[in-house]
Amino acid sequence: MRAVAIRPPGLQPESLYINQRQIPSIKQNECLVKVVYSAINRADIMQRKGLYPAPVGESDILGLEAVGYVSQTKSSLWQEKARVMALVPGGGNAEYVAVNEKNLIRVPDWMSFRNAAAITEAWLTAFQLLFWISSVTKRELGRKPVEESTFLVHAGASGVGTSLIQILKKVLGAKNVFATCGSEYKKKYLEESLGVSRAFNYKVEENFNELVMNATGDRGVDVVFDCVGASFWQKNADCLAVDGEWIFYGAMGGVRVEGDFFSKILRKRIHLKATTLKTRSIDYKYGLIKDFESKVLDKFNEYGLEVLIDKEFELEQIGEAHKHMESNANIGKIIIKVSNPDTKQEL
Ligand SMILES: NC(=O)c1ccc[n+]([C@@H]2O[C@H](COP(=O)([O-])OP(=O)(O)OC[C@H]3O[C@@H](n4cnc5c(N)ncnc54)[C@H](OP(=O)(O)O)[C@@H]3O)[C@@H](O)[C@H]2O)c1
């Protein structure tokens, strides 16, 4: 089968190429999925560069998600030809991927494979941050109802950011959502299309922390969703409310901090919570998938949620796709077409 491979050290997108690999064999409770679409994620770029290896014992092929048909099954949960999305720790950027039965999601009848390709990693991450990690839906920490709370979403136009903002506003009814982004066209998109209260272009509005304080009457936001890390840490601490929550899930702006980090955290009694999805257990992901299905996926149209695809690349253009992601130009997901959607006939 065709699969994405890396020429070490993988620093540049050009180090990606298509290799011929054995079709994976499946174990009990697994399915083999014939992949129609896959997608790319920031974690793939880090893995390509040797900074975020595949979990031990998992496929070394890139790709944390895939969409297609079950072509072989050793599972009582799934039948051949079922239309599925797969959440995998690796192996998604290939023609076939072996997936544990508990980490497959049925593609709803009304959803195309193309749109399903943009769901798994971004929407499950956003859902996890909102429903499982933060206290947004739990009313802990003396939290006000969602409609009265204030939020700051970094990388608002990213795959995860656009999903998170939509769930916050359309599913949970949040009214005060602020976001950051790095360009004027993203700022316009976030304010006019996604309806955030205000978006800040952090490259121009470097004092976005002060602007957030002004916009919240000097109180600060209740929750920051942070996938940037070091380069924003002081601004996050400055514009969080007392007892606020700092949900940390990525470090695109670095991992080393200098300064009075602990003092700021302590003074405001900030709750810092960190999470990853790739390294979670099969059962954790299963629970998350089931919760996501019932609370979001089954009501996707009812809530008026939208799948946001920035650009589609062929599997052979995987290097171009990484280059596009690294240029920070995308709004929403970058997806990868692996084979024709009429594959069902070929099983
Ligand atoms: N923990 C988890 O379980 C988990 C799971 C999935 C994803 N993630 C993380 O979620 C984040 C978003 O992922 P994605 O796939 O949705 O990303 P994406 O669509 O590629 O978007 C990422 C955006 O982040 C912004 N950005 C990049 N470098 C930045 C920096 N140094 N400072 C500030 N902003 C920067 C860029 O937009 P602008 O600069 O224009 O804003 C870029 O387009 C990543 O950090 C990823 O690692 C975490």
mmCIF file of C-alpha atoms and ligand atoms in Angstrom:
data_model
loop_
_atom_site.group_PDB
_atom_site.id
_atom_site.type_symbol
_atom_site.label_atom_id
_atom_site.label_comp_id
_atom_site.label_asym_id
_atom_site.label_seq_id
_atom_site.Cartn_x
_atom_site.Cartn_y
_atom_site.Cartn_z
ATOM 1 C CA MET A 1 0.000 0.000 0.000
ATOM 2 C CA ARG A 2 1.020 3.656 -0.411
ATOM 3 C CA ALA A 3 2.050 5.336 2.858
ATOM 4 C CA VAL A 4 3.802 8.527 3.907
ATOM 5 C CA ALA A 5 7.433 8.071 4.940
ATOM 6 C CA ILE A 6 10.086 10.457 6.286
ATOM 7 C CA ARG A 7 13.704 10.895 5.252
ATOM 8 C CA PRO A 8 15.435 11.736 8.578
ATOM 9 C CA PRO A 9 16.014 14.235 10.078
ATOM 10 C CA GLY A 10 12.718 15.418 8.584
ATOM 11 C CA LEU A 11 13.291 19.095 9.258
ATOM 12 C CA GLN A 12 11.834 20.197 5.922
ATOM 13 C CA PRO A 13 8.473 19.180 4.376
ATOM 14 C CA GLU A 14 10.444 17.967 1.322
ATOM 15 C CA SER A 15 11.697 15.078 3.465
ATOM 16 C CA LEU A 16 8.269 13.425 3.128
ATOM 17 C CA TYR A 17 7.696 10.881 0.369
ATOM 18 C CA ILE A 18 5.364 8.030 -0.563
ATOM 19 C CA ASN A 19 6.641 4.565 0.205
ATOM 20 C CA GLN A 20 5.235 1.085 -0.451
ATOM 21 C CA ARG A 21 4.414 -0.691 2.828
ATOM 22 C CA GLN A 22 2.730 -3.944 3.815
ATOM 23 C CA ILE A 23 -1.004 -3.633 4.435
ATOM 24 C CA PRO A 24 -1.285 -3.914 8.248
ATOM 25 C CA SER A 25 -2.625 -7.193 9.609
ATOM 26 C CA ILE A 26 -5.360 -6.868 12.204
ATOM 27 C CA LYS A 27 -5.626 -8.400 15.672
ATOM 28 C CA GLN A 28 -8.740 -9.436 17.595
ATOM 29 C CA ASN A 29 -11.014 -6.414 18.234
ATOM 30 C CA GLU A 30 -9.484 -4.467 15.360
ATOM 31 C CA CYS A 31 -10.707 -3.409 11.920
ATOM 32 C CA LEU A 32 -8.778 -2.688 8.753
ATOM 33 C CA VAL A 33 -9.942 0.587 7.235
ATOM 34 C CA LYS A 34 -9.529 1.341 3.537
ATOM 35 C CA VAL A 35 -8.733 5.042 3.717
ATOM 36 C CA VAL A 36 -10.510 7.526 1.460
ATOM 37 C CA TYR A 37 -9.421 10.718 3.239
ATOM 38 C CA SER A 38 -6.943 11.549 5.972
ATOM 39 C CA ALA A 39 -5.765 14.881 7.375
ATOM 40 C CA ILE A 40 -2.714 16.506 8.911
ATOM 41 C CA ASN A 41 -2.123 17.934 12.366
ATOM 42 C CA ARG A 42 0.570 19.962 14.089
ATOM 43 C CA ALA A 43 1.645 16.795 15.884
ATOM 44 C CA ASP A 44 2.589 15.283 12.471
ATOM 45 C CA ILE A 45 4.960 18.162 11.836
ATOM 46 C CA MET A 46 6.589 17.621 15.225
ATOM 47 C CA GLN A 47 6.789 13.879 14.567
ATOM 48 C CA ARG A 48 8.354 14.537 11.137
ATOM 49 C CA LYS A 49 11.022 16.638 12.860
ATOM 50 C CA GLY A 50 11.686 13.908 15.422
ATOM 51 C CA LEU A 51 10.191 15.904 18.308
ATOM 52 C CA TYR A 52 7.017 13.895 19.058
ATOM 53 C CA PRO A 53 7.526 10.196 18.249
ATOM 54 C CA ALA A 54 4.729 7.690 17.745
ATOM 55 C CA PRO A 55 3.721 6.014 21.029
ATOM 56 C CA VAL A 56 5.674 2.783 21.658
ATOM 57 C CA GLY A 57 4.311 -0.164 19.657
ATOM 58 C CA GLU A 58 2.200 2.016 17.332
ATOM 59 C CA SER A 59 2.589 2.601 13.584
ATOM 60 C CA ASP A 60 5.487 4.876 12.621
ATOM 61 C CA ILE A 61 3.486 6.139 9.626
ATOM 62 C CA LEU A 62 2.256 9.718 10.065
ATOM 63 C CA GLY A 63 -1.422 10.560 10.456
ATOM 64 C CA LEU A 64 -3.627 10.730 13.549
ATOM 65 C CA GLU A 65 -6.899 10.306 11.695
ATOM 66 C CA ALA A 66 -8.443 8.618 8.677
ATOM 67 C CA VAL A 67 -11.853 8.200 7.081
ATOM 68 C CA GLY A 68 -13.043 5.335 4.886
ATOM 69 C CA TYR A 69 -14.658 1.884 4.811
ATOM 70 C CA VAL A 70 -14.105 -1.113 7.049
ATOM 71 C CA SER A 71 -12.498 -3.602 4.652
ATOM 72 C CA GLN A 72 -11.740 -6.404 7.169
ATOM 73 C CA THR A 73 -13.073 -6.888 10.646
ATOM 74 C CA LYS A 74 -12.223 -8.898 13.736
ATOM 75 C CA SER A 75 -14.734 -6.916 15.773
ATOM 76 C CA SER A 76 -18.288 -7.679 16.791
ATOM 77 C CA LEU A 77 -19.012 -3.917 16.768
ATOM 78 C CA TRP A 78 -18.286 -3.227 13.103
ATOM 79 C CA GLN A 79 -19.251 -4.894 9.840
ATOM 80 C CA GLU A 80 -17.442 -4.770 6.519
ATOM 81 C CA LYS A 81 -18.231 -1.686 4.416
ATOM 82 C CA ALA A 82 -19.213 0.422 7.443
ATOM 83 C CA ARG A 83 -18.362 4.114 6.839
ATOM 84 C CA VAL A 84 -16.015 5.156 9.639
ATOM 85 C CA MET A 85 -13.740 7.847 11.007
ATOM 86 C CA ALA A 86 -10.673 6.526 12.814
ATOM 87 C CA LEU A 87 -8.829 8.162 15.693
ATOM 88 C CA VAL A 88 -5.361 6.583 15.623
ATOM 89 C CA PRO A 89 -2.019 7.170 17.357
ATOM 90 C CA GLY A 90 -0.379 6.892 13.905
ATOM 91 C CA GLY A 91 -0.779 5.294 10.484
ATOM 92 C CA GLY A 92 -3.573 7.504 9.087
ATOM 93 C CA ASN A 93 -1.602 8.869 6.118
ATOM 94 C CA ALA A 94 -1.762 5.571 4.217
ATOM 95 C CA GLU A 95 -4.107 3.513 2.036
ATOM 96 C CA TYR A 96 -5.003 1.154 4.886
ATOM 97 C CA VAL A 97 -4.893 1.527 8.654
ATOM 98 C CA ALA A 98 -5.559 -0.982 11.456
ATOM 99 C CA VAL A 99 -7.801 0.512 14.143
ATOM 100 C CA ASN A 100 -9.066 -0.712 17.499
ATOM 101 C CA GLU A 101 -12.845 -1.203 17.341
ATOM 102 C CA LYS A 102 -13.318 1.310 20.174
ATOM 103 C CA ASN A 103 -11.561 4.118 18.351
ATOM 104 C CA LEU A 104 -13.819 4.115 15.288
ATOM 105 C CA ILE A 105 -16.711 6.541 14.865
ATOM 106 C CA ARG A 106 -19.546 5.937 12.434
ATOM 107 C CA VAL A 107 -19.756 8.579 9.703
ATOM 108 C CA PRO A 108 -23.352 9.858 9.838
ATOM 109 C CA ASP A 109 -25.325 9.112 6.639
ATOM 110 C CA TRP A 110 -25.681 12.789 5.844
ATOM 111 C CA MET A 111 -21.957 13.533 6.144
ATOM 112 C CA SER A 112 -19.569 13.165 3.197
ATOM 113 C CA PHE A 113 -16.208 11.457 3.634
ATOM 114 C CA ARG A 114 -14.601 14.766 2.708
ATOM 115 C CA ASN A 115 -16.263 16.578 5.596
ATOM 116 C CA ALA A 116 -15.707 13.651 7.964
ATOM 117 C CA ALA A 117 -11.978 13.989 7.261
ATOM 118 C CA ALA A 118 -12.011 17.294 9.137
ATOM 119 C CA ILE A 119 -13.811 16.041 12.234
ATOM 120 C CA THR A 120 -11.932 13.475 14.260
ATOM 121 C CA GLU A 121 -8.816 15.081 15.725
ATOM 122 C CA ALA A 122 -9.868 18.734 15.743
ATOM 123 C CA TRP A 123 -13.424 18.285 17.025
ATOM 124 C CA LEU A 124 -12.571 15.598 19.581
ATOM 125 C CA THR A 125 -9.759 17.779 20.916
ATOM 126 C CA ALA A 126 -12.055 20.797 21.163
ATOM 127 C CA PHE A 127 -14.739 18.661 22.789
ATOM 128 C CA GLN A 128 -12.254 17.179 25.255
ATOM 129 C CA LEU A 129 -11.005 20.624 26.283
ATOM 130 C CA LEU A 130 -14.515 21.963 26.793
ATOM 131 C CA PHE A 131 -16.369 19.004 28.311
ATOM 132 C CA TRP A 132 -13.699 16.865 29.970
ATOM 133 C CA ILE A 133 -10.749 19.076 30.931
ATOM 134 C CA SER A 134 -12.089 22.534 31.730
ATOM 135 C CA SER A 135 -14.879 23.150 34.204
ATOM 136 C CA VAL A 136 -16.867 25.085 31.592
ATOM 137 C CA THR A 137 -19.760 22.633 31.612
ATOM 138 C CA LYS A 138 -19.322 21.519 35.224
ATOM 139 C CA ARG A 139 -20.011 24.706 37.139
ATOM 140 C CA GLU A 140 -17.031 24.047 39.435
ATOM 141 C CA LEU A 141 -14.753 26.750 40.896
ATOM 142 C CA GLY A 142 -17.795 28.904 41.531
ATOM 143 C CA ARG A 143 -18.026 29.329 37.779
ATOM 144 C CA LYS A 144 -20.797 31.450 36.340
ATOM 145 C CA PRO A 145 -23.109 29.973 33.681
ATOM 146 C CA VAL A 146 -21.462 29.705 30.251
ATOM 147 C CA GLU A 147 -23.540 32.601 28.865
ATOM 148 C CA GLU A 148 -22.105 34.930 31.504
ATOM 149 C CA SER A 149 -18.511 33.643 31.330
ATOM 150 C CA THR A 150 -15.695 35.030 29.199
ATOM 151 C CA PHE A 151 -13.245 33.029 27.070
ATOM 152 C CA LEU A 152 -10.023 33.610 25.151
ATOM 153 C CA VAL A 153 -9.152 31.130 22.384
ATOM 154 C CA HIS A 154 -5.632 31.278 20.960
ATOM 155 C CA ALA A 155 -5.055 30.255 17.324
ATOM 156 C CA GLY A 156 -8.758 30.908 16.848
ATOM 157 C CA ALA A 157 -8.661 30.123 13.114
ATOM 158 C CA SER A 158 -6.882 26.768 13.518
ATOM 159 C CA GLY A 159 -8.584 23.407 13.024
ATOM 160 C CA VAL A 160 -9.057 23.019 16.775
ATOM 161 C CA GLY A 161 -9.776 26.727 17.363
ATOM 162 C CA THR A 162 -12.593 26.978 14.798
ATOM 163 C CA SER A 163 -14.230 23.812 16.210
ATOM 164 C CA LEU A 164 -13.859 24.999 19.797
ATOM 165 C CA ILE A 165 -15.350 28.423 19.076
ATOM 166 C CA GLN A 166 -18.317 26.821 17.313
ATOM 167 C CA ILE A 167 -19.008 24.394 20.181
ATOM 168 C CA LEU A 168 -18.618 27.190 22.727
ATOM 169 C CA LYS A 169 -21.019 29.509 20.942
ATOM 170 C CA LYS A 170 -23.515 27.205 19.226
ATOM 171 C CA VAL A 171 -23.683 24.219 21.593
ATOM 172 C CA LEU A 172 -22.934 25.836 24.958
ATOM 173 C CA GLY A 173 -24.360 29.297 24.260
ATOM 174 C CA ALA A 174 -21.259 31.345 25.134
ATOM 175 C CA LYS A 175 -21.663 35.046 24.369
ATOM 176 C CA ASN A 176 -18.251 36.462 25.252
ATOM 177 C CA VAL A 177 -15.605 34.685 23.210
ATOM 178 C CA PHE A 178 -12.362 36.435 22.312
ATOM 179 C CA ALA A 179 -9.718 34.953 20.043
ATOM 180 C CA THR A 180 -6.214 35.602 18.812
ATOM 181 C CA CYS A 181 -4.825 35.043 15.322
ATOM 182 C CA GLY A 182 -1.863 36.189 13.260
ATOM 183 C CA SER A 183 -3.403 37.959 10.282
ATOM 184 C CA GLU A 184 -6.073 40.482 9.339
ATOM 185 C CA TYR A 185 -8.008 38.052 7.115
ATOM 186 C CA LYS A 186 -8.273 35.573 9.996
ATOM 187 C CA LYS A 187 -9.369 38.382 12.330
ATOM 188 C CA LYS A 188 -12.111 39.367 9.881
ATOM 189 C CA TYR A 189 -13.177 35.735 9.504
ATOM 190 C CA LEU A 190 -13.308 35.147 13.254
ATOM 191 C CA GLU A 191 -15.383 38.257 13.906
ATOM 192 C CA GLU A 192 -17.663 38.181 10.868
ATOM 193 C CA SER A 193 -18.104 34.455 10.159
ATOM 194 C CA LEU A 194 -17.509 32.737 13.499
ATOM 195 C CA GLY A 195 -19.054 35.586 15.496
ATOM 196 C CA VAL A 196 -16.398 36.048 18.187
ATOM 197 C CA SER A 197 -16.875 39.231 20.229
ATOM 198 C CA ARG A 198 -13.402 40.443 19.252
ATOM 199 C CA ALA A 199 -10.406 38.872 17.564
ATOM 200 C CA PHE A 200 -6.908 40.242 18.143
ATOM 201 C CA ASN A 201 -4.150 40.009 15.558
ATOM 202 C CA TYR A 202 -1.317 39.332 17.996
ATOM 203 C CA LYS A 203 1.265 40.448 15.419
ATOM 204 C CA VAL A 204 -0.249 43.948 15.332
ATOM 205 C CA GLU A 205 -2.148 44.109 18.618
ATOM 206 C CA GLU A 206 0.766 42.851 20.694
ATOM 207 C CA ASN A 207 -0.921 44.160 23.839
ATOM 208 C CA PHE A 208 -3.907 41.848 23.379
ATOM 209 C CA ASN A 209 -3.804 41.128 27.118
ATOM 210 C CA GLU A 210 -4.589 44.804 27.840
ATOM 211 C CA LEU A 211 -7.284 44.832 25.155
ATOM 212 C CA VAL A 212 -8.871 41.763 26.758
ATOM 213 C CA MET A 213 -8.772 43.451 30.165
ATOM 214 C CA ASN A 214 -10.469 46.556 28.699
ATOM 215 C CA ALA A 215 -13.098 44.433 26.991
ATOM 216 C CA THR A 216 -13.891 42.606 30.245
ATOM 217 C CA GLY A 217 -14.075 45.701 32.456
ATOM 218 C CA ASP A 218 -10.658 44.907 33.998
ATOM 219 C CA ARG A 219 -11.887 41.567 35.307
ATOM 220 C CA GLY A 220 -10.094 39.275 32.823
ATOM 221 C CA VAL A 221 -11.393 36.129 31.155
ATOM 222 C CA ASP A 222 -12.635 33.048 32.980
ATOM 223 C CA VAL A 223 -10.888 30.577 30.673
ATOM 224 C CA VAL A 224 -7.936 30.734 28.280
ATOM 225 C CA PHE A 225 -7.570 27.910 25.744
ATOM 226 C CA ASP A 226 -3.850 27.930 25.082
ATOM 227 C CA CYS A 227 -1.971 26.034 22.380
ATOM 228 C CA VAL A 228 0.873 28.575 22.233
ATOM 229 C CA GLY A 229 2.693 28.271 25.552
ATOM 230 C CA ALA A 230 5.867 30.183 26.354
ATOM 231 C CA SER A 231 5.576 33.226 24.080
ATOM 232 C CA PHE A 232 2.096 34.087 25.445
ATOM 233 C CA TRP A 233 2.478 33.019 29.075
ATOM 234 C CA GLN A 234 2.767 36.456 30.659
ATOM 235 C CA LYS A 235 -0.127 37.826 28.632
ATOM 236 C CA ASN A 236 -2.263 34.824 29.564
ATOM 237 C CA ALA A 237 -1.515 35.290 33.247
ATOM 238 C CA ASP A 238 -2.213 39.028 32.958
ATOM 239 C CA CYS A 239 -5.600 38.714 31.270
ATOM 240 C CA LEU A 240 -7.013 35.772 33.246
ATOM 241 C CA ALA A 241 -9.555 36.518 35.969
ATOM 242 C CA VAL A 242 -8.894 35.528 39.578
ATOM 243 C CA ASP A 243 -9.680 31.793 39.893
ATOM 244 C CA GLY A 244 -9.547 31.562 36.094
ATOM 245 C CA GLU A 245 -8.700 28.412 34.185
ATOM 246 C CA TRP A 246 -5.729 28.059 31.858
ATOM 247 C CA ILE A 247 -6.298 25.084 29.570
ATOM 248 C CA PHE A 248 -2.946 24.232 28.013
ATOM 249 C CA TYR A 249 -2.878 21.849 25.050
ATOM 250 C CA GLY A 250 -0.070 22.883 22.696
ATOM 251 C CA ALA A 251 3.232 24.760 22.703
ATOM 252 C CA MET A 252 3.601 26.353 19.286
ATOM 253 C CA GLY A 253 5.261 29.372 20.938
ATOM 254 C CA GLY A 254 7.815 27.341 22.876
ATOM 255 C CA VAL A 255 8.132 25.518 26.182
ATOM 256 C CA ARG A 256 10.706 27.452 28.215
ATOM 257 C CA VAL A 257 9.462 30.244 30.452
ATOM 258 C CA GLU A 258 11.461 32.857 32.320
ATOM 259 C CA GLY A 259 10.155 35.230 34.963
ATOM 260 C CA ASP A 260 7.692 35.210 37.830
ATOM 261 C CA PHE A 261 5.488 32.449 36.429
ATOM 262 C CA PHE A 262 4.570 30.840 39.770
ATOM 263 C CA SER A 263 3.984 34.168 41.443
ATOM 264 C CA LYS A 264 1.441 35.162 38.810
ATOM 265 C CA ILE A 265 -0.264 31.755 38.971
ATOM 266 C CA LEU A 266 -0.411 31.906 42.767
ATOM 267 C CA ARG A 267 -1.606 35.480 43.095
ATOM 268 C CA LYS A 268 -4.593 34.901 40.849
ATOM 269 C CA ARG A 269 -5.210 31.326 42.030
ATOM 270 C CA ILE A 270 -5.074 30.228 38.387
ATOM 271 C CA HIS A 271 -6.034 26.643 37.610
ATOM 272 C CA LEU A 272 -3.560 25.335 35.044
ATOM 273 C CA LYS A 273 -4.653 22.123 33.331
ATOM 274 C CA ALA A 274 -2.778 20.383 30.515
ATOM 275 C CA THR A 275 -3.846 17.600 28.196
ATOM 276 C CA THR A 276 -2.988 15.561 25.090
ATOM 277 C CA LEU A 277 -5.154 13.264 22.979
ATOM 278 C CA LYS A 278 -2.626 11.249 20.946
ATOM 279 C CA THR A 279 -1.207 9.472 23.982
ATOM 280 C CA ARG A 280 -4.531 8.675 25.703
ATOM 281 C CA SER A 281 -5.611 5.055 26.223
ATOM 282 C CA ILE A 282 -8.039 3.272 23.909
ATOM 283 C CA ASP A 283 -10.692 3.318 26.631
ATOM 284 C CA TYR A 284 -10.274 7.027 27.354
ATOM 285 C CA LYS A 285 -10.718 7.774 23.640
ATOM 286 C CA TYR A 286 -13.717 5.422 23.500
ATOM 287 C CA GLY A 287 -15.442 7.305 26.318
ATOM 288 C CA LEU A 288 -14.642 10.619 24.658
ATOM 289 C CA ILE A 289 -15.971 9.422 21.281
ATOM 290 C CA LYS A 290 -19.261 8.208 22.788
ATOM 291 C CA ASP A 291 -19.737 11.467 24.695
ATOM 292 C CA PHE A 292 -18.870 13.518 21.582
ATOM 293 C CA GLU A 293 -21.302 11.519 19.447
ATOM 294 C CA SER A 294 -24.241 12.085 21.764
ATOM 295 C CA LYS A 295 -23.538 15.710 22.683
ATOM 296 C CA VAL A 296 -22.246 17.099 19.377
ATOM 297 C CA LEU A 297 -22.065 14.798 16.335
ATOM 298 C CA ASP A 298 -25.662 13.547 16.502
ATOM 299 C CA LYS A 299 -26.889 17.160 16.708
ATOM 300 C CA PHE A 300 -24.379 18.706 14.291
ATOM 301 C CA ASN A 301 -26.999 20.096 11.900
ATOM 302 C CA GLU A 302 -29.459 20.998 14.652
ATOM 303 C CA TYR A 303 -26.820 23.261 16.223
ATOM 304 C CA GLY A 304 -25.843 24.693 12.823
ATOM 305 C CA LEU A 305 -22.245 23.541 13.191
ATOM 306 C CA GLU A 306 -20.026 23.741 10.117
ATOM 307 C CA VAL A 307 -17.116 21.654 8.922
ATOM 308 C CA LEU A 308 -14.371 24.062 7.916
ATOM 309 C CA ILE A 309 -11.953 22.731 5.322
ATOM 310 C CA ASP A 310 -9.174 25.060 4.293
ATOM 311 C CA LYS A 311 -7.557 23.012 1.520
ATOM 312 C CA GLU A 312 -7.406 19.482 0.132
ATOM 313 C CA PHE A 313 -4.185 17.808 -1.028
ATOM 314 C CA GLU A 314 -3.530 14.417 -2.646
ATOM 315 C CA LEU A 315 -1.515 11.899 -0.600
ATOM 316 C CA GLU A 316 1.381 12.406 -3.055
ATOM 317 C CA GLN A 317 1.350 16.130 -2.152
ATOM 318 C CA ILE A 318 1.921 15.463 1.548
ATOM 319 C CA GLY A 319 5.030 17.684 1.603
ATOM 320 C CA GLU A 320 3.011 20.563 0.110
ATOM 321 C CA ALA A 321 0.334 20.003 2.751
ATOM 322 C CA HIS A 322 2.895 20.234 5.587
ATOM 323 C CA LYS A 323 4.400 23.347 3.988
ATOM 324 C CA HIS A 324 0.942 24.938 3.845
ATOM 325 C CA MET A 325 0.309 24.161 7.525
ATOM 326 C CA GLU A 326 3.711 25.523 8.524
ATOM 327 C CA SER A 327 2.975 28.770 6.645
ATOM 328 C CA ASN A 328 0.149 29.364 9.201
ATOM 329 C CA ALA A 329 -2.175 30.384 6.357
ATOM 330 C CA ASN A 330 -5.035 27.952 6.967
ATOM 331 C CA ILE A 331 -8.471 28.639 8.388
ATOM 332 C CA GLY A 332 -9.842 25.251 9.502
ATOM 333 C CA LYS A 333 -8.544 21.830 8.479
ATOM 334 C CA ILE A 334 -6.056 20.694 5.864
ATOM 335 C CA ILE A 335 -7.234 17.323 4.526
ATOM 336 C CA ILE A 336 -5.562 14.638 2.425
ATOM 337 C CA LYS A 337 -7.296 12.650 -0.316
ATOM 338 C CA VAL A 338 -5.942 9.115 -0.279
ATOM 339 C CA SER A 339 -8.216 7.196 -2.667
ATOM 340 C CA ASN A 340 -11.484 7.642 -4.547
ATOM 341 C CA PRO A 341 -14.692 7.831 -2.519
ATOM 342 C CA ASP A 342 -16.210 5.024 -4.626
ATOM 343 C CA THR A 343 -13.786 2.582 -3.020
ATOM 344 C CA LYS A 344 -16.758 0.671 -1.559
ATOM 345 C CA GLN A 345 -17.180 -1.088 -4.901
ATOM 346 C CA GLU A 346 -13.569 -2.280 -4.788
ATOM 347 C CA LEU A 347 -13.666 -4.088 -1.448
HETATM 348 N N1 LIG B 1 -3.278 18.415 23.241
HETATM 349 C C1 LIG B 1 -3.985 17.847 22.298
HETATM 350 O O1 LIG B 1 -4.645 16.829 22.534
HETATM 351 C C2 LIG B 1 -4.008 18.425 20.938
HETATM 352 C C3 LIG B 1 -4.710 17.792 19.893
HETATM 353 C C4 LIG B 1 -4.762 18.410 18.640
HETATM 354 C C5 LIG B 1 -4.093 19.623 18.456
HETATM 355 N N2 LIG B 1 -3.388 20.158 19.492
HETATM 356 C C6 LIG B 1 -2.709 21.442 19.350
HETATM 357 O O2 LIG B 1 -3.663 22.390 18.959
HETATM 358 C C7 LIG B 1 -3.033 23.419 18.242
HETATM 359 C C8 LIG B 1 -3.819 23.678 16.983
HETATM 360 O O3 LIG B 1 -3.724 22.535 16.152
HETATM 361 P P1 LIG B 1 -4.359 22.539 14.698
HETATM 362 O O4 LIG B 1 -4.020 21.266 14.033
HETATM 363 O O5 LIG B 1 -5.770 22.940 14.807
HETATM 364 O O6 LIG B 1 -3.489 23.718 14.073
HETATM 365 P P2 LIG B 1 -3.543 24.487 12.703
HETATM 366 O O7 LIG B 1 -4.859 24.372 12.030
HETATM 367 O O8 LIG B 1 -2.325 24.133 11.962
HETATM 368 O O9 LIG B 1 -3.396 26.010 13.189
HETATM 369 C C9 LIG B 1 -2.384 26.425 14.010
HETATM 370 C C10 LIG B 1 -2.313 27.958 13.997
HETATM 371 O O10 LIG B 1 -1.659 28.381 15.176
HETATM 372 C C11 LIG B 1 -1.087 29.664 14.948
HETATM 373 N N3 LIG B 1 0.297 29.678 15.418
HETATM 374 C C12 LIG B 1 1.331 28.949 14.916
HETATM 375 N N4 LIG B 1 2.466 29.236 15.582
HETATM 376 C C13 LIG B 1 2.130 30.167 16.524
HETATM 377 C C14 LIG B 1 2.858 30.868 17.521
HETATM 378 N N5 LIG B 1 4.181 30.675 17.689
HETATM 379 N N6 LIG B 1 2.195 31.741 18.291
HETATM 380 C C15 LIG B 1 0.862 31.962 18.131
HETATM 381 N N7 LIG B 1 0.110 31.325 17.199
HETATM 382 C C16 LIG B 1 0.745 30.446 16.409
HETATM 383 C C17 LIG B 1 -1.136 29.907 13.433
HETATM 384 O O11 LIG B 1 -2.192 30.803 13.143
HETATM 385 P P3 LIG B 1 -2.105 32.376 13.506
HETATM 386 O O12 LIG B 1 -0.688 32.691 13.884
HETATM 387 O O13 LIG B 1 -2.550 33.070 12.287
HETATM 388 O O14 LIG B 1 -3.069 32.520 14.627
HETATM 389 C C18 LIG B 1 -1.483 28.534 12.870
HETATM 390 O O15 LIG B 1 -2.179 28.615 11.646
HETATM 391 C C19 LIG B 1 -1.590 22.957 18.018
HETATM 392 O O16 LIG B 1 -0.769 23.534 19.004
HETATM 393 C C20 LIG B 1 -1.675 21.468 18.239
HETATM 394 O O17 LIG B 1 -0.457 20.912 18.649
HETATM 395 C C21 LIG B 1 -3.346 19.596 20.705
#
